[in-house]
Backbone as a ProteinNet text record, in pm:
[ID]
protein_1_A
[PRIMARY]
MEILPAIDLKDGKCVRLTKGLMESAKIYSDEPWQIAKRFEDMGAKWLHVVDLNGAFAGEPKNLEQIEKIRANTSLKMELGGGIRDEETIKRYLDLGIDRLILGSIAVKDPAFVKAMAAKYPIAVGIDAIDGYVAVEGWAKTSTMKATDLAREFARSGVEAIICTDVGRDGTLSGVNVEFTLSIAEASGIDTIASGGVRGIQDIEALLKTGKIAGVIVGKAFYEGTIDLEEAFRLVRGERG
[TERTIARY]
-7107.5	-7085.8	-7010.6	-6913.7	-6830.1	-6877.1	-6881.3	-6906.2	-6772	-6742.8	-6617.5	-6648.4	-6632.2	-6648.9	-6543.4	-6579.1	-6492.3	-6435.8	-6309.8	-6246.5	-6189.9	-6241.6	-6189.3	-6100.2	-5978.8	-5879.7	-5863.9	-5877.1	-5853.1	-5777.7	-5660.4	-5576.6	-5555.1	-5537.5	-5509.2	-5629.2	-5748.5	-5869.5	-5963	-6049.7	-6152.4	-6274.1	-6309.2	-6419.1	-6514.1	-6629	-6716.2	-6753.5	-6761.9	-6804.6	-6947.7	-7010.3	-7138.4	-7118.2	-7151.1	-7137.4	-6995.2	-6898.8	-6759.3	-6704.5	-6779.3	-6735.2	-6647.3	-6521.6	-6427.3	-6476.5	-6544.8	-6590.9	-6705	-6759.4	-6868	-6816.1	-6683.8	-6623.6	-6673.7	-6718.5	-6759.1	-6662.3	-6599.2	-6498.5	-6566.9	-6526.7	-6581.1	-6478.1	-6349.6	-6247.3	-6112.6	-6037.3	-5899.9	-5802.5	-5851.6	-5768	-5832.2	-5814.9	-5880.1	-5851	-5732.8	-5699.4	-5792.5	-5843.3	-5936.2	-6070	-6111.4	-6232.9	-6210.4	-6093.6	-6060.9	-6066.2	-6014.9	-6016.5	-6159	-6245.8	-6387.3	-6449.2	-6418.6	-6471.6	-6426.6	-6299.1	-6245.8	-6319	-6340.3	-6409.4	-6553.3	-6614.7	-6752.3	-6763.1	-6651	-6655.3	-6610.6	-6559.4	-6511.5	-6388.3	-6378.3	-6258.2	-6175.9	-6246.8	-6183.1	-6210.4	-6119.6	-6136.3	-6107.8	-6196.1	-6182.2	-6132.7	-6015	-5955.2	-5931.3	-5965.6	-5940.5	-5860.9	-5751.3	-5670.8	-5727.8	-5819.4	-5887.7	-5790.4	-5698.7	-5598.5	-5517.1	-5483.1	-5405.3	-5478.8	-5611.7	-5690.4	-5678.9	-5670.6	-5659.3	-5513.7	-5420.6	-5279.2	-5209.5	-5265.1	-5202.2	-5082.8	-5073.5	-4964.7	-5009.3	-4946.4	-4988.1	-4978.2	-5083.4	-5085.6	-5123.7	-5161.9	-5203	-5131.2	-5004.1	-4926.4	-4920.5	-4905.8	-4893.3	-5015.5	-5134.1	-5256.7	-5274.8	-5237.7	-5247.7	-5156.8	-5037.1	-4943.2	-4999	-5065.3	-5123.2	-5234.8	-5318.3	-5426.2	-5365.3	-5265.2	-5201.3	-5138.3	-5076.6	-5006.6	-5101.7	-5223.7	-5314.8	-5428.3	-5436.9	-5541.1	-5481.6	-5554.4	-5515.9	-5614.3	-5693.7	-5787.9	-5715	-5778.6	-5730.3	-5767.6	-5674.7	-5698.9	-5688.8	-5790.2	-5778.2	-5771.7	-5690	-5659.7	-5660.6	-5724.5	-5725.3	-5702.9	-5681.5	-5663	-5525.8	-5514.9	-5390.8	-5281.9	-5319.7	-5219.7	-5208.1	-5098.1	-5084.2	-4960.3	-4876.6	-4755	-4716.6	-4628	-4588.6	-4512.4	-4437.1	-4359.8	-4451.8	-4563.7	-4659.9	-4725.7	-4757.1	-4815.1	-4721.1	-4594.7	-4494.9	-4481.3	-4482.1	-4467.9	-4579.8	-4702.5	-4815.7	-4814	-4777.5	-4768.7	-4663.4	-4555.1	-4449.9	-4499.5	-4600.2	-4660.5	-4756.5	-4791.1	-4882.9	-5025.3	-5044.8	-5177.3	-5203.5	-5326.4	-5356.5	-5401.1	-5461.8	-5509.6	-5512.8	-5468.7	-5466.9	-5577.6	-5639	-5749	-5698.3	-5710.4	-5672.4	-5799.3	-5809.8	-5931.3	-5912.2	-5871.5	-5857	-5765.1	-5658.5	-5561.5	-5623.1	-5729.7	-5796.2	-5864.3	-5905.8	-5966.9	-5858	-5754	-5649.9	-5554.8	-5527.8	-5425.7	-5463	-5566.1	-5607.7	-5498	-5409.7	-5299.9	-5209.1	-5186.1	-5105.2	-5172.3	-5302.4	-5376.6	-5368.7	-5384.1	-5376	-5236.6	-5134.1	-4996.2	-4974.1	-5028.8	-5014	-5093.3	-5211.9	-5296.4	-5232.2	-5142.7	-5071.7	-4965.1	-4925.6	-4817.3	-4860.4	-4965.1	-5002	-5153.2	-5197.2	-5341.6	-5407.7	-5480.9	-5537	-5688.7	-5753.8	-5896.8	-5909.6	-6012.5	-6039.4	-6158.3	-6141.3	-6250.3	-6320.6	-6446.5	-6525.8	-6631.4	-6611.6	-6701.4	-6781	-6912.4	-6994.6	-7092.5	-7109.4	-7210.6	-7305.9	-7430.8	-7530.7	-7480.9	-7410.4	-7366.5	-7234.5	-7176.5	-7048.7	-6937.4	-6818.7	-6708.3	-6660.6	-6648.6	-6594.8	-6448	-6365.8	-6220.7	-6170.8	-6041.3	-5976.2	-6050.8	-6069.5	-6139.6	-6283.3	-6343	-6481.7	-6502.8	-6393.7	-6405.5	-6444	-6420.4	-6451.2	-6525.8	-6608.2	-6678.9	-6624.4	-6591.9	-6539.7	-6654.7	-6621.9	-6725	-6743.8	-6678.1	-6686.1	-6795.7	-6874.1	-6976.3	-6909.8	-6964.6	-6908.1	-6907.2	-7012	-7018.1	-6912.8	-6881	-6775.6	-6639.5	-6615.1	-6488.9	-6481.7	-6591.9	-6595.9	-6563	-6620.7	-6597.8	-6451	-6384	-6242.5	-6154.6	-6197.7	-6113.5	-6156.2	-6253.5	-6293.3	-6171.7	-6154.3	-6044.1	-5906.2	-5890.6	-5764.8	-5676	-5729.3	-5653.5	-5686.1	-5766.9	-5812.4	-5895.5	-5867.3	-5934.2	-6079.1	-6104.5	-6238.3	-6261.7	-6389	-6428.1	-6513.1	-6476.6	-6554	-6629.5	-6760.2	-6836.9	-6917.4	-6898.1	-6962.7	-7056	-7180.6	-7273.8	-7251.2	-7174.2	-7131.4	-7250.9	-7357	-7474.8	-7541	-7514.9	-7573.8	-7474	-7344.9	-7242.4	-7256.5	-7264.5	-7276.2	-7413.4	-7512.6	-7646.4	-7743.9	-7704.9	-7793.4	-7926	-7922.1	-8045.4	-8073.3	-7990.2	-8010.8	-7910.9	-7863.1	-7762.2	-7825.1	-7747.6	-7796.8	-7768.2	-7863.4	-7845.5	-7831.9	-7915	-7914.5	-7781	-7726.9	-7598.1	-7488.2	-7489.8	-7388.6	-7397	-7518.1	-7537.2	-7488.6	-7512	-7469.5	-7318	-7247.3	-7100.4	-7052.7	-7117.1	-7080.2	-7099.9	-7211.1	-7242.3	-7152.3	-7116.7	-7030.6	-6888.1	-6842.2	-6701.8	-6676.8	-6774.3	-6752.5	-6656	-6628.4	-6532.8	-6610.6	-6557.8	-6619.6	-6643.7	-6767.7	-6804.3	-6853.5	-6801.8	-6832.7	-6913.2	-7029.1	-7118.4	-7073.1	-7088	-7051	-7139.8	-7174.8	-7251.4	-7396.9	-7439.8	-7581.6	-7635.3	-7552.5	-7602.7	-7659.4	-7782.1	-7847.7	-7870.8	-7921.6	-7959.3	-7952	-8002	-7993.1	-8066.5	-8167.8	-8243.6	-8155.6	-8054.7	-7962.7	-7877.1	-7833.8	-7755.2	-7841	-7966	-8058.3	-8081.1	-8098.2	-8124	-8004.8	-7884.6	-7765	-7746.3	-7769.4	-7757.8	-7854.4	-7974.2	-8079.3	-8039.7	-7954.2	-7913.2	-7826.9	-7751.5	-7661	-7543.1	-7525.5	-7422.1	-7323.9	-7342.3	-7257.4	-7158.8	-7030.9	-6925.8	-6908.5	-6948.2	-6926.1	-6997.9	-6995.9	-7057.7	-6977	-6957.6	-6885.1	-6986.3	-6962.6	-7051.2	-6972	-7019.2	-6950.5	-7039.1	-7103.1	-7180.3	-7291	-7347.7	-7455.1	-7407.8	-7282.6	-7226.5	-7205.1	-7141.9	-7104.1	-7225.3	-7334.5	-7455.9	-7554.6	-7518.9	-7601.2	-7727.8	-7732.9	-7853.8	-7847.5	-7733	-7721.7	-7655.2	-7703.5	-7640.8	-7540.4	-7413.8	-7310.6	-7295.6	-7309.1	-7297.9	-7411.1	-7530.9	-7644.4	-7616.5	-7557.9	-7525.4	-7424.3	-7323.6	-7225.6	-7293.4	-7384.5	-7456.6	-7538.8	-7600.2	-7683.6	-7602.1	-7487.9	-7410	-7345.1	-7330.2	-7277.5	-7388	-7510.9	-7622.5	-7674.9	-7645.3	-7688.4	-7818.6	-7876	-8000.4	-8087.6	-8215.3	-8312.1	-8298.5
5774	5632.5	5565.5	5486.7	5418.6	5273.7	5229.5	5087.7	5021.7	4915.7	4842.7	4702.5	4679.3	4543	4452.1	4324.5	4232.1	4121.8	4090	3971.8	3889.4	3767.9	3674.8	3574.3	3557.9	3471.2	3340	3231.4	3097.4	3017	2970.7	2891.9	2964.5	3096.9	3176.5	3210.7	3168	3191.4	3287.9	3351.6	3439.6	3354.8	3351.9	3266.7	3347.5	3287.9	3340.1	3224.4	3254.5	3154.8	3184.5	3088.1	3108.9	3093.4	3199.5	3203.1	3170.8	3203.4	3188.1	3046.8	2953.6	2813.3	2786.1	2745.7	2724.3	2617.1	2516.9	2408.4	2453.9	2573.6	2625.8	2707.3	2717.6	2806	2775.3	2879.4	2868.6	2954.1	2894.8	2964.7	3048.3	3177.3	3266.5	3305.6	3295.5	3330.2	3272.4	3226.9	3182.5	3299.6	3414.8	3534	3651.5	3657.5	3762.7	3904.7	3928.6	4064.5	4111.8	4017.4	4055.5	4103.2	4041.1	4085.1	4225.8	4247.5	4378.9	4486.6	4453.3	4548.2	4581.7	4482.2	4506.2	4602.9	4582.7	4672.6	4816.2	4830.3	4963.9	5026.9	4948.5	4998.4	5038.2	4974.2	5005.4	5133	5179.3	5301.5	5287.9	5169.4	5151	5237	5284.8	5356.5	5269.3	5186.7	5098.2	4952.2	4865.7	4720.6	4657.5	4567.6	4495.3	4353.9	4319.8	4189.8	4111.8	3983.9	3896.5	3774.4	3750.5	3629.3	3522.9	3441.3	3341.8	3237.9	3190.7	3095	3159.3	3285.9	3359	3373.6	3391.2	3406.8	3283.5	3167.2	3043.3	3013.3	3049.8	3018	3120.2	3242.8	3347	3410.5	3394	3454.3	3464.2	3553.6	3570.2	3440.5	3414.3	3290.6	3311.1	3434.2	3459.8	3581.8	3593.3	3710.8	3731.9	3625.3	3639	3707.6	3665.5	3724.3	3867.9	3893.1	4029.6	4123.5	4076.5	4156.4	4182.3	4081.9	4098.8	4203	4200.4	4299.4	4439.4	4451.3	4581.3	4631.5	4542.5	4581.6	4619.7	4567.6	4585	4683.8	4743.2	4843	4959.1	5071	5184.6	5202.1	5098.9	5101.1	5116.6	5185.4	5179.2	5041.3	4979.5	4843.4	4834.7	4772.7	4733.1	4581.3	4529.3	4386.1	4329	4214.6	4144.3	3995.8	3928.5	3783.4	3742.1	3711.2	3656.4	3757.9	3884	3987.5	3995.4	3944.5	3932	4003	4062.5	4126.6	4246.4	4329.6	4452.4	4423	4317.3	4280.6	4257.5	4189	4162.8	4292.2	4379.2	4509.7	4585.7	4593.2	4664.5	4600.9	4469.8	4396.8	4433.4	4436.7	4470.1	4617.6	4706	4847.8	4870.2	4795.7	4804.8	4758	4668.9	4621.5	4725	4825.4	4927.9	4912.9	4831	4819.4	4947.2	4999.8	5129.2	5120.3	5008.6	4994.4	4847.2	4815.7	4677.2	4655.4	4538.7	4503.3	4404.2	4440.7	4352.1	4298.3	4165.9	4102.2	4028.7	3902.2	3819.4	3883	3945.9	4006.2	4121.9	4182.1	4293.2	4246.4	4121.5	4064.8	4024.1	3959	3904.2	4010.1	4112.8	4210.6	4349.9	4411.8	4544.2	4649.6	4633.5	4730.2	4730.2	4610.7	4599.6	4674.2	4655.9	4720.5	4872.8	4922.2	5067.7	5119.7	5042.4	5082.9	5087.5	4991	4988.2	5102.8	5131.6	5238.1	5375.8	5387	5514	5536.5	5428.3	5437.3	5409.8	5328.2	5280.3	5296.4	5291.3	5296	5161.3	5158.9	5033.5	5041.9	4934.1	4913.8	4792.2	4791.4	4675.6	4599.9	4470.4	4385.5	4323.3	4358.6	4299.9	4210.5	4082.1	3982.7	3920.5	3918.8	3874.5	3763.8	3672.5	3567.9	3589.5	3622.7	3653.1	3760.7	3859.2	3972.2	3953.3	3832.5	3804.2	3789.3	3833.4	3839.1	3700	3680.4	3555.1	3576.3	3474.8	3484.6	3362.7	3366.9	3255.2	3217.6	3318	3289.6	3246.1	3298.8	3271.7	3128.6	3058.3	2919.5	2911.7	3021.1	3022.1	3149.6	3140.1	3257	3288.5	3415.8	3456.9	3491.5	3532	3571.5	3722.4	3792.4	3939	3986.8	4083.1	4143.4	4232.4	4231.7	4311.3	4459.7	4508.1	4651.1	4687.7	4595.5	4621.9	4633.3	4548	4555	4685.7	4726.6	4853	4970.1	4968	5075.7	5083	4969.4	4961.3	5049.2	5066.8	5138.7	5283.3	5332.3	5472.5	5561.6	5663	5760.4	5693.4	5584.8	5509.5	5537	5608.3	5629.1	5528.9	5428.1	5331.3	5406	5381.6	5455.3	5412.5	5283.9	5233	5101.1	5070.3	4938.4	4872.4	4749.6	4670.8	4567.3	4579.7	4487.2	4391.8	4265.3	4159.3	4077.7	4065	3972.4	3837.1	3751.6	3624.7	3539.1	3542.2	3461.4	3498.5	3621.2	3666.2	3662.6	3649.8	3663.4	3555.5	3599.9	3506.7	3445.2	3496.3	3436.2	3516.6	3641.4	3729.8	3752.3	3755.8	3768	3910.3	4005.3	4144.9	4187.6	4310.4	4361.4	4390.7	4375.4	4400.9	4546.8	4633.9	4778.3	4811.7	4750	4781.3	4744.5	4629.7	4586.6	4684.8	4722.7	4816.4	4948.8	4999.3	5124.8	5114.5	4998.7	4980.8	4987	4935.3	4940.2	5083.2	5152.4	5291.7	5380.5	5360.2	5444.2	5411.9	5284.7	5245.1	5295.8	5301.9	5335	5481.1	5542.9	5677.2	5678.9	5560.8	5544.8	5514.9	5560.5	5526.2	5375.7	5336.8	5194.9	5148	5032.6	4973.8	4846.4	4839.7	4724.3	4609.9	4488.3	4370.1	4252.6	4173.1	4051.8	4063.9	3984.8	3973.1	4065.1	4159.2	4251.5	4172.4	4208.7	4136.9	4226.8	4347.6	4432.2	4579.3	4658.3	4803.2	4854	4778.2	4821.3	4822.9	4735.4	4735.8	4862.7	4903.5	5026.1	5145.4	5146.8	5255.6	5262.5	5146.1	5142.7	5196.6	5161.8	5211	5360.3	5404.7	5547.3	5630.7	5577.9	5650.6	5683.5	5600	5625.6	5750.8	5780.3	5894.1	5875.4	5753.9	5730.1	5619.1	5558.5	5446.2	5493.4	5463.3	5514.8	5432.8	5305.5	5222.1	5089.4	5016.8	4884.2	4795.5	4671.9	4574.6	4490.6	4481.1	4402.2	4285	4164.3	4044.1	3956.6	3860.9	3761.2	3822.9	3934	3998.1	4033.2	4075.5	4102.7	3972.4	3876.1	3752.3	3671.2	3682.7	3607.1	3691.5	3817.4	3900.6	3955.1	3965	4018.4	4169.5	4230.1	4375.5	4428	4542.4	4613.6	4709.1	4672.8	4749	4889.7	4902	5036.2	5126.2	5071.1	5147.3	5186.4	5094	5121.6	5235.9	5236	5345.1	5478.2	5475.9	5599.7	5649.2	5556.2	5591.8	5662.6	5606.8	5668.6	5799.9	5816.6	5945.1	6050.5	6008.7	6103.3	6126.3	6032	6046.8	5972.6	5915.6	5840	5856.3	5874.9	5876.7	5995.3
-7336.5	-7304.8	-7418.9	-7383.6	-7483.4	-7502	-7626.4	-7654.4	-7681.2	-7606	-7622.5	-7674.3	-7804.6	-7854.7	-7791.9	-7777.1	-7703.1	-7791.2	-7764.5	-7822.2	-7707.7	-7693	-7593.2	-7665.2	-7614	-7678.6	-7603.2	-7676.2	-7620.5	-7725.6	-7688.9	-7780.6	-7914	-7906.6	-8025.2	-8110.8	-8068.4	-8146.8	-8074.7	-8153.2	-8097.6	-8061.9	-7932.6	-7886.1	-7798.2	-7767.2	-7663.1	-7572.9	-7444	-7345.9	-7303.3	-7240.1	-7174.3	-7024.9	-6950.5	-6803.9	-6757.9	-6843.4	-6803.5	-6806	-6861.2	-6861.5	-6983.5	-6958.4	-7068.3	-7166.3	-7112.7	-7200.3	-7292.8	-7265.6	-7350.2	-7467.8	-7482	-7582.6	-7723.4	-7791.7	-7932	-8012.8	-8113.1	-8192.7	-8301.4	-8308.4	-8411.4	-8516.3	-8482.4	-8580.1	-8540.1	-8641.6	-8618.5	-8628.2	-8672	-8688	-8613.7	-8481.4	-8402.7	-8449.7	-8506.1	-8549.9	-8660.5	-8740.4	-8847.2	-8789.3	-8679.7	-8609.4	-8553.5	-8493.5	-8437.4	-8544.9	-8663.2	-8774.4	-8815.4	-8813.1	-8845.1	-8745.7	-8617.5	-8514.5	-8540.1	-8575.6	-8603.2	-8722.1	-8826.3	-8945.3	-8915	-8815.3	-8776.6	-8693.2	-8640.9	-8561.1	-8417.6	-8380.4	-8242.9	-8217.5	-8094.9	-8049.7	-7954.3	-7878.9	-7780.2	-7814.6	-7771.5	-7783.7	-7647.9	-7607.5	-7481	-7513	-7463.2	-7493.4	-7364.6	-7367	-7252.1	-7297.5	-7228.2	-7249.2	-7155.2	-7209.2	-7124.9	-7069.1	-7152.6	-7102.5	-6991.9	-7011.8	-6911.7	-6779.2	-6787.2	-6664.7	-6575.8	-6638.3	-6561.4	-6523.7	-6612.1	-6588.3	-6499.3	-6494.8	-6415.5	-6483	-6614.8	-6692.4	-6838.1	-6917.4	-7057.8	-7137.6	-7216.2	-7294.6	-7441.4	-7478.2	-7616.6	-7674.1	-7640.2	-7679.4	-7830.7	-7904.9	-8050.2	-8110.5	-8067.3	-8120.5	-8072.4	-7948.6	-7895.2	-7975	-8005.8	-8085.7	-8225.7	-8284.2	-8417.9	-8416.7	-8313.2	-8302.4	-8292.2	-8207.1	-8186.8	-8317.5	-8391.8	-8514.4	-8627.4	-8623.4	-8736.3	-8713.8	-8594.3	-8568.4	-8489.3	-8491.7	-8407.5	-8293.2	-8266.1	-8154.7	-8021.6	-7927.6	-7790.2	-7737.1	-7664.1	-7617	-7466.3	-7406.8	-7266.5	-7264.2	-7172.3	-7173.9	-7033.7	-7019.1	-6891.2	-6910.4	-6799.2	-6802.2	-6755.1	-6626.8	-6574.3	-6543.1	-6528.5	-6496.8	-6344.4	-6292.3	-6146.3	-6091.4	-6178.5	-6127.6	-6215.5	-6161.5	-6230.2	-6359.1	-6360.3	-6479.8	-6599.2	-6576	-6683	-6729.1	-6635	-6670	-6763.5	-6723.7	-6805.7	-6944.3	-6947.3	-7073.7	-7170.1	-7120.4	-7205.3	-7246.3	-7155	-7189.9	-7298.3	-7290.4	-7392.5	-7529.2	-7527.8	-7653.3	-7712.2	-7632.8	-7681.3	-7631.6	-7527.7	-7466.6	-7386.8	-7394.2	-7333.2	-7188.2	-7150.4	-7011.9	-6975.2	-6854	-6806.8	-6704.8	-6713.7	-6622.9	-6519.4	-6393.3	-6283.4	-6220	-6214	-6164.9	-6034.7	-6042	-5921.7	-5817.9	-5865	-5773.4	-5694.3	-5749.5	-5680.3	-5551.7	-5550.1	-5429.6	-5330.1	-5381.5	-5294.3	-5240.3	-5322.1	-5284.1	-5334.6	-5275.2	-5322.3	-5310.3	-5214	-5197.7	-5320.9	-5377.4	-5499.4	-5614.5	-5627.6	-5736.2	-5722.4	-5600.3	-5578.2	-5611.6	-5574.9	-5605.5	-5756.4	-5828.7	-5974	-6038.6	-5983.9	-6039.3	-6022	-5924.9	-5904	-6010.9	-6079.1	-6177.5	-6321.5	-6337.8	-6471.1	-6493.4	-6621.6	-6648.9	-6616.6	-6507.4	-6454.6	-6443.9	-6486.7	-6461.1	-6370.1	-6288.2	-6202.6	-6260	-6275.2	-6320.8	-6200.8	-6184.1	-6075.5	-6140	-6124.6	-6181.7	-6067.5	-6081.5	-5969.4	-6007.4	-5912.8	-5922.7	-5805.2	-5836.2	-5732.2	-5635.7	-5689.9	-5608.2	-5536.3	-5543.8	-5477.9	-5582.6	-5545.5	-5639.8	-5681	-5812.9	-5868.3	-5902.8	-5877.6	-5902.4	-5980.3	-6016.9	-6087.7	-6214.8	-6302.4	-6427.6	-6404.4	-6295.3	-6258	-6208.7	-6185.1	-6139.4	-5991.5	-5917.2	-5773.8	-5737.4	-5632.7	-5580.9	-5442.7	-5419.8	-5288.8	-5195	-5073.2	-4975.7	-4973.4	-5066.3	-5069.6	-5163.8	-5116.6	-5201.9	-5306	-5426.1	-5535.2	-5500.9	-5436.7	-5402.1	-5297.8	-5207.2	-5108	-5175.9	-5275.4	-5348	-5427.5	-5487	-5561.7	-5469.8	-5351.4	-5253.2	-5213.2	-5211.9	-5174.9	-5265.9	-5390.7	-5487.4	-5512.3	-5434.1	-5445.8	-5417.6	-5502.6	-5486.3	-5483.6	-5558.9	-5556.2	-5677.2	-5775.6	-5898.8	-6008.3	-5974.8	-6075.6	-6180.8	-6308.7	-6417	-6439	-6424.7	-6455.3	-6382.7	-6362.4	-6312	-6419.9	-6452.4	-6547.8	-6466.3	-6461.9	-6377.4	-6464	-6437	-6515	-6427.4	-6470.7	-6407.1	-6475.7	-6408.4	-6468.5	-6511	-6432.3	-6463.2	-6594.4	-6641	-6767.6	-6882.6	-6850.4	-6953.5	-7060.6	-7183.6	-7295.7	-7312.7	-7236	-7241.8	-7327.9	-7363.7	-7440.4	-7368.7	-7234.4	-7156	-7109.9	-7153.3	-7113.9	-7008.2	-7019.3	-6926.8	-6790.6	-6683.8	-6548.8	-6512.2	-6545.4	-6525.5	-6377	-6293.7	-6150.4	-6086.2	-6121.4	-6068.1	-6109.9	-6236.7	-6287	-6212.8	-6193.4	-6120.4	-5975.9	-5913.2	-5773.3	-5760.7	-5860.8	-5861.9	-5885.4	-5979.1	-6009.5	-5886.7	-5818.2	-5701.1	-5582.3	-5566.8	-5454.9	-5473	-5597.3	-5623.5	-5658.7	-5726.9	-5778.7	-5895.8	-5952.4	-6063.1	-6190.9	-6305.9	-6434.2	-6439.7	-6463.4	-6459.4	-6595.5	-6636.4	-6766.4	-6743.6	-6806.7	-6792.3	-6881.4	-6830.5	-6908	-6868.7	-6968.2	-6939.8	-6978.2	-7076	-7107.5	-7214.6	-7264.2	-7366.5	-7484.1	-7522.6	-7632.5	-7754.2	-7729.5	-7842.6	-7810.8	-7902.4	-7890.6	-7767.2	-7722.3	-7604.4	-7479	-7474	-7359.3	-7360	-7478.4	-7490.9	-7448.4	-7492.7	-7457.7	-7306.9	-7243.8	-7099.2	-7019.3	-7061.8	-6993.5	-7016.9	-7140.5	-7172.9	-7089.3	-7070.1	-6998.3	-6854.8	-6794.3	-6655.4	-6644.8	-6750.8	-6747.6	-6653.9	-6601	-6499.1	-6535.6	-6652.6	-6692.7	-6799.4	-6778.4	-6866.2	-6994.1	-6988.4	-7106.3	-7096.9	-7207.6	-7211.5	-7305.4	-7263.9	-7345	-7422.7	-7552.6	-7638.2	-7694.5	-7665.7	-7711.4	-7795.9	-7730.4	-7805.1	-7891.2	-7845.9	-7923.6	-8063.5	-8075.6	-8208.3	-8284.2	-8218.5	-8287.3	-8332	-8256.5	-8291.2	-8371.4	-8397.9	-8484.4	-8421.4	-8287.4	-8223.9	-8202.1	-8232.6	-8223.9	-8350.8	-8395.9	-8507.1	-8444.4	-8448.7	-8379.2	-8436.4	-8567.3	-8626.3	-8578.8	-8565.5	-8512.3	-8367	-8291.1	-8150.6	-8138.9	-8225.3	-8223.3	-8257.1	-8353.8	-8389	-8270.8	-8200.9	-8085.4	-7977	-7940.9	-7833.9	-7877.8	-8009.6	-8060.7	-8073.1	-8042.8	-8050.6	-8190.4	-8280.5	-8419	-8447.3	-8342.1	-8361.3	-8237.5	-8257.9	-8148.6	-8055.3
[MASK]
++++++++++++++++++++++++++++++++++++++++++++++++++++++++++++++++++++++++++++++++++++++++++++++++++++++++++++++++++++++++++++++++++++++++++++++++++++++++++++++++++++++++++++++++++++++++++++++++++++++++++++++++++++++++++++++++++++++++++++++++

């Protein structure tokens, strides 16, 4: 299982939201690349980056910071937020991004996502509120069940599904293991848990399933409720 530390970008700064609300943004750094470097020094292999402004605008909005992260680390990077067309995908791949996350567009145009997954390294972001898919930077809830959307991408070439329980995101209330498992089982695709991670016990619970490919750690790191280096040791089998 891979641990992917998270950097959310808003107005060029590293922030965390609570339940996806932009007005809840708490700034943790004016230099996100320095945070990324810390993650690398701690033992991270992957970095999860979200362009929050881009998610609402539908186009890249934090390119300068993304370029700085890429230039200053050798981390593998997955990036989401406002990626709605092939031109944007190509642009980010040219910058050296390793995997692109398609979210809202996966609900509106799954055929487009499948076409892109046949050509490029694509992950699908499935964000859910009470089991139903949230879109437009979580500002709206659709009528589609998250598990139905996951099933749509089975055997599609999509590399991974990142599933977020929006109600827990940024709350440090514990990861939703059952929801993550339901997405993994519906899709048959490597599934990455997101939302609510608080401490090492969440990592242990996900590891115990033997079916989860990864977990995104955000606020738990920034608020000091998880020892990230201990978490990396745990998933490498060096502890417990």
